[in-house]
Short mmCIF file of C-alpha atoms in Angstrom, two decimals:
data_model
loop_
_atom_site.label_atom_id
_atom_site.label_comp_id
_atom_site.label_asym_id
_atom_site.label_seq_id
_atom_site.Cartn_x
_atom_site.Cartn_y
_atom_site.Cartn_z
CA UNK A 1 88.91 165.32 5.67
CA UNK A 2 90.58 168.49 6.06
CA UNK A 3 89.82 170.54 9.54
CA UNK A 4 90.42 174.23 9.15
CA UNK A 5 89.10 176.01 11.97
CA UNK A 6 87.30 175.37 15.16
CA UNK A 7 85.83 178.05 17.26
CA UNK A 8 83.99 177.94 20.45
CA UNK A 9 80.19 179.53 20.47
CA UNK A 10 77.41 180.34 22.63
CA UNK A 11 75.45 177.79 24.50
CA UNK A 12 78.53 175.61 24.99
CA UNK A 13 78.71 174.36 21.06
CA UNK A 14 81.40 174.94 18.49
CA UNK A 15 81.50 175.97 15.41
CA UNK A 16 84.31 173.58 12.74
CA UNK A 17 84.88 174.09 9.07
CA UNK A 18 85.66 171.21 7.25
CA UNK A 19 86.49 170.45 3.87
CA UNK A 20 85.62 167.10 2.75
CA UNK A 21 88.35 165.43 0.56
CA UNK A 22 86.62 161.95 -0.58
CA UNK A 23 83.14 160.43 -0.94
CA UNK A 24 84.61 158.47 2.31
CA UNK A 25 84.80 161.85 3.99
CA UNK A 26 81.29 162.68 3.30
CA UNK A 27 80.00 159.43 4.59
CA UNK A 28 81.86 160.50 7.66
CA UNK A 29 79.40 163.78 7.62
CA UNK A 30 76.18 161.51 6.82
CA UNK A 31 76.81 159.94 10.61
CA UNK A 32 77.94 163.45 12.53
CA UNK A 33 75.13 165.72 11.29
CA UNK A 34 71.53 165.09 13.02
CA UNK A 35 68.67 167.68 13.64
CA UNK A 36 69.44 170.77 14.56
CA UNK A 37 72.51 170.90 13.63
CA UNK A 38 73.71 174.13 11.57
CA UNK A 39 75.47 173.57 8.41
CA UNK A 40 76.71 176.69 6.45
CA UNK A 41 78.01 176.67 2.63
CA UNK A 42 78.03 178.27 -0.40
CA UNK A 43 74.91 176.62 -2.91
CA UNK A 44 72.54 178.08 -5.72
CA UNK A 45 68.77 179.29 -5.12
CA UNK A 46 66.07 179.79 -7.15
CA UNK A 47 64.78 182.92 -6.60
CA UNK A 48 61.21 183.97 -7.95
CA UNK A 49 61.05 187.40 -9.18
CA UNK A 50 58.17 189.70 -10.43
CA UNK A 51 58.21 193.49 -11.29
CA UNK A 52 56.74 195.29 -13.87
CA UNK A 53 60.15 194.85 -16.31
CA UNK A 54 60.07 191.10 -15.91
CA UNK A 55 57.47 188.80 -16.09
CA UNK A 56 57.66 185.81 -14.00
CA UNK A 57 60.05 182.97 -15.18
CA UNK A 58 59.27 180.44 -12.36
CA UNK A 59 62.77 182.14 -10.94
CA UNK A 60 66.19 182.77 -11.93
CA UNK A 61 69.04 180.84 -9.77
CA UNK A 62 71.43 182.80 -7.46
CA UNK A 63 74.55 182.14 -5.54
CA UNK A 64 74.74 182.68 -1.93
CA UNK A 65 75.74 181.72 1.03
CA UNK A 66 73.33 179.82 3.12
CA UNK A 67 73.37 178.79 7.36
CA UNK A 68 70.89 175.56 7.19
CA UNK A 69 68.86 174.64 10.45
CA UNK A 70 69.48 170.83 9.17
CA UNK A 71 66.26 168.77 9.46
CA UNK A 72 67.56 165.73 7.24
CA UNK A 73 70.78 164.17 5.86
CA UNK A 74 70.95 161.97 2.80
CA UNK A 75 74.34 160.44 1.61
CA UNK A 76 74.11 159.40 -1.91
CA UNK A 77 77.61 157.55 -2.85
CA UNK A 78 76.52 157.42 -6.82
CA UNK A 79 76.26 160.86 -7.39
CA UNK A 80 79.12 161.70 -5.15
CA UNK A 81 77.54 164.53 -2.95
CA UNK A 82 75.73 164.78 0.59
CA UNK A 83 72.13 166.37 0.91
CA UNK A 84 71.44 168.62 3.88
CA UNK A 85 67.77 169.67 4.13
CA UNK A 86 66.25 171.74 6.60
CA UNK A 87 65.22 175.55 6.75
CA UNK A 88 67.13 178.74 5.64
CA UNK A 89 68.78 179.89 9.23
CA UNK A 90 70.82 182.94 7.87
CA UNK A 91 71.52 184.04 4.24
CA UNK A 92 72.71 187.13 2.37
CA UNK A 93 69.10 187.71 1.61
CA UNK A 94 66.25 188.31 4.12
CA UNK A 95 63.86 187.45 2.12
CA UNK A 96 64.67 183.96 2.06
CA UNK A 97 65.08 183.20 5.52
CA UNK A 98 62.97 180.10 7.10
CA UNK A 99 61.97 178.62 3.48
CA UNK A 100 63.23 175.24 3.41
CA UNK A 101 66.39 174.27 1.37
CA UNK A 102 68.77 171.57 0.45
CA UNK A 103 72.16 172.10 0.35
CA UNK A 104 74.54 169.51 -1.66
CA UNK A 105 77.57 169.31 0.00
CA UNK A 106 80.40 167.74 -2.14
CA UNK A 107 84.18 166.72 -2.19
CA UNK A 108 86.73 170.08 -2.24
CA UNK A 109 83.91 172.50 -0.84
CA UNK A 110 83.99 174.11 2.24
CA UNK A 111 81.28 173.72 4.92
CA UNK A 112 80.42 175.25 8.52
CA UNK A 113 79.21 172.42 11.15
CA UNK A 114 78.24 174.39 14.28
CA UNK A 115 76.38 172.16 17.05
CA UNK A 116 76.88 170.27 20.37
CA UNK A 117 79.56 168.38 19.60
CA UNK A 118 79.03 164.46 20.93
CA UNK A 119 82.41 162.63 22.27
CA UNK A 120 81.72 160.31 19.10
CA UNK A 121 81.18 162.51 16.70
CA UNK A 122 84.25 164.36 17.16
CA UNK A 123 86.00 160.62 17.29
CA UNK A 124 84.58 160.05 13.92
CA UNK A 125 85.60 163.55 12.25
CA UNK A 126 89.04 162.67 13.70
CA UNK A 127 88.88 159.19 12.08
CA UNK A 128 88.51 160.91 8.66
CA UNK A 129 91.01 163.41 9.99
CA UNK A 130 93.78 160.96 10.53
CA UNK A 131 92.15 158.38 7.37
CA UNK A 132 93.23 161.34 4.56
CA UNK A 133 97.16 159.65 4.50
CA UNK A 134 96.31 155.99 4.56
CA UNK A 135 96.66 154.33 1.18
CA UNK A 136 93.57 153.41 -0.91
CA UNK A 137 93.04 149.07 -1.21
CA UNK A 138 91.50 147.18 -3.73
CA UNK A 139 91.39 143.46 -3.26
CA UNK A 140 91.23 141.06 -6.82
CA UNK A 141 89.67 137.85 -5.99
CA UNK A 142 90.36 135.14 -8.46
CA UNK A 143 89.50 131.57 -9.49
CA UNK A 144 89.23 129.09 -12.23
CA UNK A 145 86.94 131.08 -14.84
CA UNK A 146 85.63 133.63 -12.26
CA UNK A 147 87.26 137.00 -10.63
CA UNK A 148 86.03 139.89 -8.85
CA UNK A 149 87.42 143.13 -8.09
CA UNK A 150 86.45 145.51 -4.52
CA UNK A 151 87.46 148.49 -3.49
CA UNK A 152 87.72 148.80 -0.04
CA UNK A 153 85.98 152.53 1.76
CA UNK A 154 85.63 153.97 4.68
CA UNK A 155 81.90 153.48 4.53
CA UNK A 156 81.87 149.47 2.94
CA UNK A 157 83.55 147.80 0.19
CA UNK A 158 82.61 148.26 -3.17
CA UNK A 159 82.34 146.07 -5.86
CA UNK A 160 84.27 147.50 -8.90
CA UNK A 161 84.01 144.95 -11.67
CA UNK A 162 83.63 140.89 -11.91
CA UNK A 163 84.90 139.15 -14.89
CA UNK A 164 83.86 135.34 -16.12
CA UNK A 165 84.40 132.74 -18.50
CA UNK A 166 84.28 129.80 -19.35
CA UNK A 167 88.07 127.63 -19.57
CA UNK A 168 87.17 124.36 -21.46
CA UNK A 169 87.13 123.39 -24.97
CA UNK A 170 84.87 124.88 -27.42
CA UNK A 171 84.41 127.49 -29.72
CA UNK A 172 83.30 130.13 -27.29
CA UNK A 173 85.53 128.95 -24.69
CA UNK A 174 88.32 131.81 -23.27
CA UNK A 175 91.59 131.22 -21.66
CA UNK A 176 92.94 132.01 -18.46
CA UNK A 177 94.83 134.75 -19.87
CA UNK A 178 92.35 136.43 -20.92
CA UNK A 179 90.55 136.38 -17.97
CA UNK A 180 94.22 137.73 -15.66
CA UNK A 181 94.16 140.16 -18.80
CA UNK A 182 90.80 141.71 -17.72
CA UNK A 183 91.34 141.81 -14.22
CA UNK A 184 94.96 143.06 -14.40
CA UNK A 185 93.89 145.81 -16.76
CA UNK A 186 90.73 147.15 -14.77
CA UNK A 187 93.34 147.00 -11.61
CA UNK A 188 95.68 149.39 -13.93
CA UNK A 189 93.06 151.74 -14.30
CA UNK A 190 91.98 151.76 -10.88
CA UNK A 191 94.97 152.87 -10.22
CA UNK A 192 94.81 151.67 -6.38
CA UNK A 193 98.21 151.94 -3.56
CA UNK A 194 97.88 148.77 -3.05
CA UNK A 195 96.15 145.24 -4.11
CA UNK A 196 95.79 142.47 -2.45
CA UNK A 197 95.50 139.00 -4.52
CA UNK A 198 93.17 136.05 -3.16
CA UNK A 199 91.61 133.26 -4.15
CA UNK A 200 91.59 129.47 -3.52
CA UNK A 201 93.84 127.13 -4.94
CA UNK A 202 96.79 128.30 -7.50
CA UNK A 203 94.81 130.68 -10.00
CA UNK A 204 95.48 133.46 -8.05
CA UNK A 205 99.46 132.53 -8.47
CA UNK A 206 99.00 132.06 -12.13
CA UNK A 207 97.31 135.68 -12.15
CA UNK A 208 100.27 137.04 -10.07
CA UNK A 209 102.78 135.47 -12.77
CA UNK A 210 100.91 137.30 -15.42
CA UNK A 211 100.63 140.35 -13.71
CA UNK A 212 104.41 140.72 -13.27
CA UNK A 213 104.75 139.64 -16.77
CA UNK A 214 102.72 141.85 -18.35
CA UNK A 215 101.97 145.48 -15.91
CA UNK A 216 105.02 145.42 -13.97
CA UNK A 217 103.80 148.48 -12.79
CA UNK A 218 101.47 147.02 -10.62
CA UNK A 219 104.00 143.95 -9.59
CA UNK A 220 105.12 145.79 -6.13
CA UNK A 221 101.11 147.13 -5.12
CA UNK A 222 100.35 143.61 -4.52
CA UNK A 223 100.07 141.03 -2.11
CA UNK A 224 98.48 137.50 -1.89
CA UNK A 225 96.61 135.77 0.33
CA UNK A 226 94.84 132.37 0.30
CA UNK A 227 90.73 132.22 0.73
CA UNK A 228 88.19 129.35 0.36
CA UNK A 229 86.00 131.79 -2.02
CA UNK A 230 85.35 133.99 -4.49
CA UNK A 231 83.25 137.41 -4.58
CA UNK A 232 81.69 138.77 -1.50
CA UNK A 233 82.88 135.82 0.86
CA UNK A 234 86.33 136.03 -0.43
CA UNK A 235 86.43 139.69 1.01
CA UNK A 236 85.55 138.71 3.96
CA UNK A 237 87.75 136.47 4.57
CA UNK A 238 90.44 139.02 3.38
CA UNK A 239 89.08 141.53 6.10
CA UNK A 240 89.05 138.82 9.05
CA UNK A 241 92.66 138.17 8.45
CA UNK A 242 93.69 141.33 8.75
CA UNK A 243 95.33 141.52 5.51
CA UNK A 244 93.84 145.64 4.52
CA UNK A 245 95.35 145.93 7.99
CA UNK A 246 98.40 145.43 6.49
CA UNK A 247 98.38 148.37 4.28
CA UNK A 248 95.95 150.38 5.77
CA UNK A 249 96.87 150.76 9.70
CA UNK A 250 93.20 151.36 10.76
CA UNK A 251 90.72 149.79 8.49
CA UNK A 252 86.63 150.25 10.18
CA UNK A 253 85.63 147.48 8.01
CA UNK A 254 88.04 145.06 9.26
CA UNK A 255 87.33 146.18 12.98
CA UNK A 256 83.74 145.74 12.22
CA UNK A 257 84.32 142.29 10.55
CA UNK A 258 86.26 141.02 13.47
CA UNK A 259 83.78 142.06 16.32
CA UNK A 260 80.57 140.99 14.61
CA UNK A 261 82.71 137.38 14.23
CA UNK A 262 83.71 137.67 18.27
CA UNK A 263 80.07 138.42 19.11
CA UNK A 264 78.39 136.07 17.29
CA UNK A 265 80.98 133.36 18.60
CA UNK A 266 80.42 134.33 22.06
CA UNK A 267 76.31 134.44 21.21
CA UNK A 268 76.92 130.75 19.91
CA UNK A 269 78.39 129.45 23.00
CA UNK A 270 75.66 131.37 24.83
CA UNK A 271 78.52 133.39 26.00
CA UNK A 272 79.49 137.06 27.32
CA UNK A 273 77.10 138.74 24.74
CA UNK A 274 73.96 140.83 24.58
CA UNK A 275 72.23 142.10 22.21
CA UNK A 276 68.61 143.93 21.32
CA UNK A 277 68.41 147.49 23.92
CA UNK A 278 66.97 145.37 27.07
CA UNK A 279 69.58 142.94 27.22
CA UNK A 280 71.96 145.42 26.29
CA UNK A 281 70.71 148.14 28.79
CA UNK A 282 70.75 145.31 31.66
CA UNK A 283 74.52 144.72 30.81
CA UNK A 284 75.23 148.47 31.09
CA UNK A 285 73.68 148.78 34.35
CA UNK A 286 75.41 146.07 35.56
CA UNK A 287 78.22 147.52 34.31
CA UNK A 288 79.38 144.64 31.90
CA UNK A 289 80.00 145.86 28.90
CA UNK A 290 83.34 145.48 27.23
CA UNK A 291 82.58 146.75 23.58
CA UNK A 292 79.60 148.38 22.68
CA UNK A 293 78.18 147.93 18.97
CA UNK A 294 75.32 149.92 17.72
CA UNK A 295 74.46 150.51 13.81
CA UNK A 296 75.04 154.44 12.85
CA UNK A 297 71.69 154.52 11.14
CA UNK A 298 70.10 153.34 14.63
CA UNK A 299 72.03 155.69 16.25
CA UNK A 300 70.88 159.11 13.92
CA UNK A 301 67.30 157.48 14.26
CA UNK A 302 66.95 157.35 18.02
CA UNK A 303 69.06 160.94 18.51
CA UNK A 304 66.32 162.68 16.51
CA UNK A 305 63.89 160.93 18.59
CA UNK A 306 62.21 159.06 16.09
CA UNK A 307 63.16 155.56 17.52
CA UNK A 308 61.51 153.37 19.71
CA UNK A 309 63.63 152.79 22.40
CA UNK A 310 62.79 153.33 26.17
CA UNK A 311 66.58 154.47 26.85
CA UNK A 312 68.32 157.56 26.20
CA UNK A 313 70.86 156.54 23.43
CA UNK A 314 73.39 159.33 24.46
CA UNK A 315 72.98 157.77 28.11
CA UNK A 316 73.88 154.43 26.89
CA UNK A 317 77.11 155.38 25.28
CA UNK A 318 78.03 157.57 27.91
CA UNK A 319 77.23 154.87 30.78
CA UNK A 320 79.55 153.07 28.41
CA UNK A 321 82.70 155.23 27.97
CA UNK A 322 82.41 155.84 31.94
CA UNK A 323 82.37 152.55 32.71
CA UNK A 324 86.09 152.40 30.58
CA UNK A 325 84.28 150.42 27.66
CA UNK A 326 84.54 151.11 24.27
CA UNK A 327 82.04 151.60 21.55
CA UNK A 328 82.31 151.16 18.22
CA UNK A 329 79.71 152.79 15.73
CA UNK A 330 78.86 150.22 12.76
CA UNK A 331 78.29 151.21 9.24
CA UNK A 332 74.67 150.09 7.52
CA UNK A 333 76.53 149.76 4.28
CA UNK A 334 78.63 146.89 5.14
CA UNK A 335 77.75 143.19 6.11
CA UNK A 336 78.64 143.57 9.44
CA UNK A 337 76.05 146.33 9.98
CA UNK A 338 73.65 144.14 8.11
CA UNK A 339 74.25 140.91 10.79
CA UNK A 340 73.72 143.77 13.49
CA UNK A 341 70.71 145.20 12.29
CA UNK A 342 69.35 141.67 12.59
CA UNK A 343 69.92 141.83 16.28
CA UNK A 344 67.93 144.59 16.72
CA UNK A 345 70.76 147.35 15.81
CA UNK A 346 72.36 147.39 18.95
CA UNK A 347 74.81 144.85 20.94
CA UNK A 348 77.57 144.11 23.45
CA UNK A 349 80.49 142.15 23.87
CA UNK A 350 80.58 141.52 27.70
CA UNK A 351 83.82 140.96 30.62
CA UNK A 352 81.15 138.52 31.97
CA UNK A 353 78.30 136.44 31.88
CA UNK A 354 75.15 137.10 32.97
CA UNK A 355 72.74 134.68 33.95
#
């Protein structure tokens, strides 16, 4: 994410333009705008026009410059671009102003975010700030007639490709080498900073041995480390041992990965946990709370009041950060945020038990 400007404005908000850089960076967006926000940008309107030249054509698109009064934000990840509905606040024609509009913000175009600016939000844009240098990951898991390829984002991990076959005898049988050669070729056109290699046993070692024989190119990107699995539990285990860590310096999924493993260990042992808003909100009061986790989709819900909580979620987190805790903001599109929408989209990680 690139930050250009940031100006103060009346009412106590401020007014940023960003330009997003990466699908991760409009992810970022998806969780900072909410209701009422304004959101400015360049976009393309259909414009209806009748006069006594021109019949009507059910409207001929225009380019302008829009100021949205945002009412709903939709990240879609497969077409690469972040919809901002809401009403037409300010445009470059009058005529326009309060019809409803959607504005698709995408990577490399400028946008205006004026609003209230929440201590979190302006953590995350930093995030995505500070995220633009670190090095993109993909991890190649790899066993006996089986392999998977993920790339690792902000916002989850994706799964790129899988490849299988069968090794025994037979006429439709295919060697393990051409099984390395598919993975080791998608990996070359992924063209990722760095890879990291897992799988049980010694398949992965055999697909390392190929790789340097045959794209030494890609021979220095990559480092192995030992799983019990394949797939979607192979990653996982990648993540938990803090091997992205190793190439990226601050990885959310791996953060996310590693709390949702403490918590549900210290829920297991009927431990210092909470979770579900009562038992949370109890631990706050009391003043218990080491870590804070609450799903970003819960979060945008409740702030545009269309939760059903009985506490102020902006309290909560504040009460929190006061209190010298820390809270971390889980993505829905990950497992983690999966295992803590289960518990009710909101938990805690506690410096004590409470009986």
């Amino acid at each position: 994410m690139q930050l250009k400007e940031r100006r103060q404005v009346e009412g106590g908000g401020e007014r940023i333009t960003l330009v997003p850089e990466s699908l991760d960076d409009l992810w970022h967006l998806a969780y900072i705008l909410e209701p009422g926000d304004l959101v400015a940008g360049d976009t393309h309107r259909r414009i209806q026009r009748k006069d006594e030249q021109m019949r009507d054509t059910g409207g001929e698109r225009e380019h302008m410059h829009v100021t949205i009064d945002v009412e709903d934000v939709e990240f879609h990840k497969f077409s690469n671009r972040l919809r901002v509905a809401g009403t037409i606040a300010d445009c470059s024609r009058e005529d326009q102003l309060g019809l409803h509009h959607t504005l698709n913000v995408e990577e490399r175009e400028e946008i205006e975010v004026e609003k209230i600016w929440k201590p979190d939000q302006l953590e995350r844009l930093n995030e995505a700030v500070e995220a633009t240098d670190q090095p993109d990951v993909a991890i190649a898991t790899v066993e006996e007639g089986e392999a998977y390829i993920h790339v690792v984002q902000q916002y989850g991990v994706d799964e790129y490709g899988s490849f299988t076959g069968t090794t025994g005898k037979g006429e439709y049988s295919r060697s393990r080498e051409e099984l390395f050669e598919d993975v080791a070729s998608a990996l070359s056109h992924l063209d990722a900073d760095a890879i990291i290699l897992a799988g049980p046993g010694f398949t992965k070692q055999d697909a390392l041995d190929y790789i340097q024989e045959e794209y030494r190119s890609l021979t220095d990107k990559i480092t192995t480390v030992d799983t019990s699995a394949v797939g979607g539990r192979g990653v996982h285990e990648v993540l938990k041992r803090g091997a992205v860590e190793d190439v990226q310096e601050e990885t959310r999924i791996a953060e996310e990965s590693e709390l949702i493993d403490e918590l549900t260990d210290q829920i297991a042992t009927d431990g210092k946990a909470a979770y579900g808003i009562e038992a949370v909100e109890k631990a706050v009061d009391f003043g218990a709370v080491e870590t804070l986790l609450i799903l970003d989709e819960r979060l945008r819900k409740e702030r545009a009041g269309e939760g059903d909580w009985d506490v102020d979620v902006n309290d909560l987190v504040t009460q929190v950060e006061q209190q010298g805790g820390d809270v971390t903001v889980f993505s829905h599109e990950f497992a983690p945020g999966e295992q803590l929408r289960n518990l009710g989209g909101v938990a805690a990680i506690l410096r004590y038990r409470l009986d």
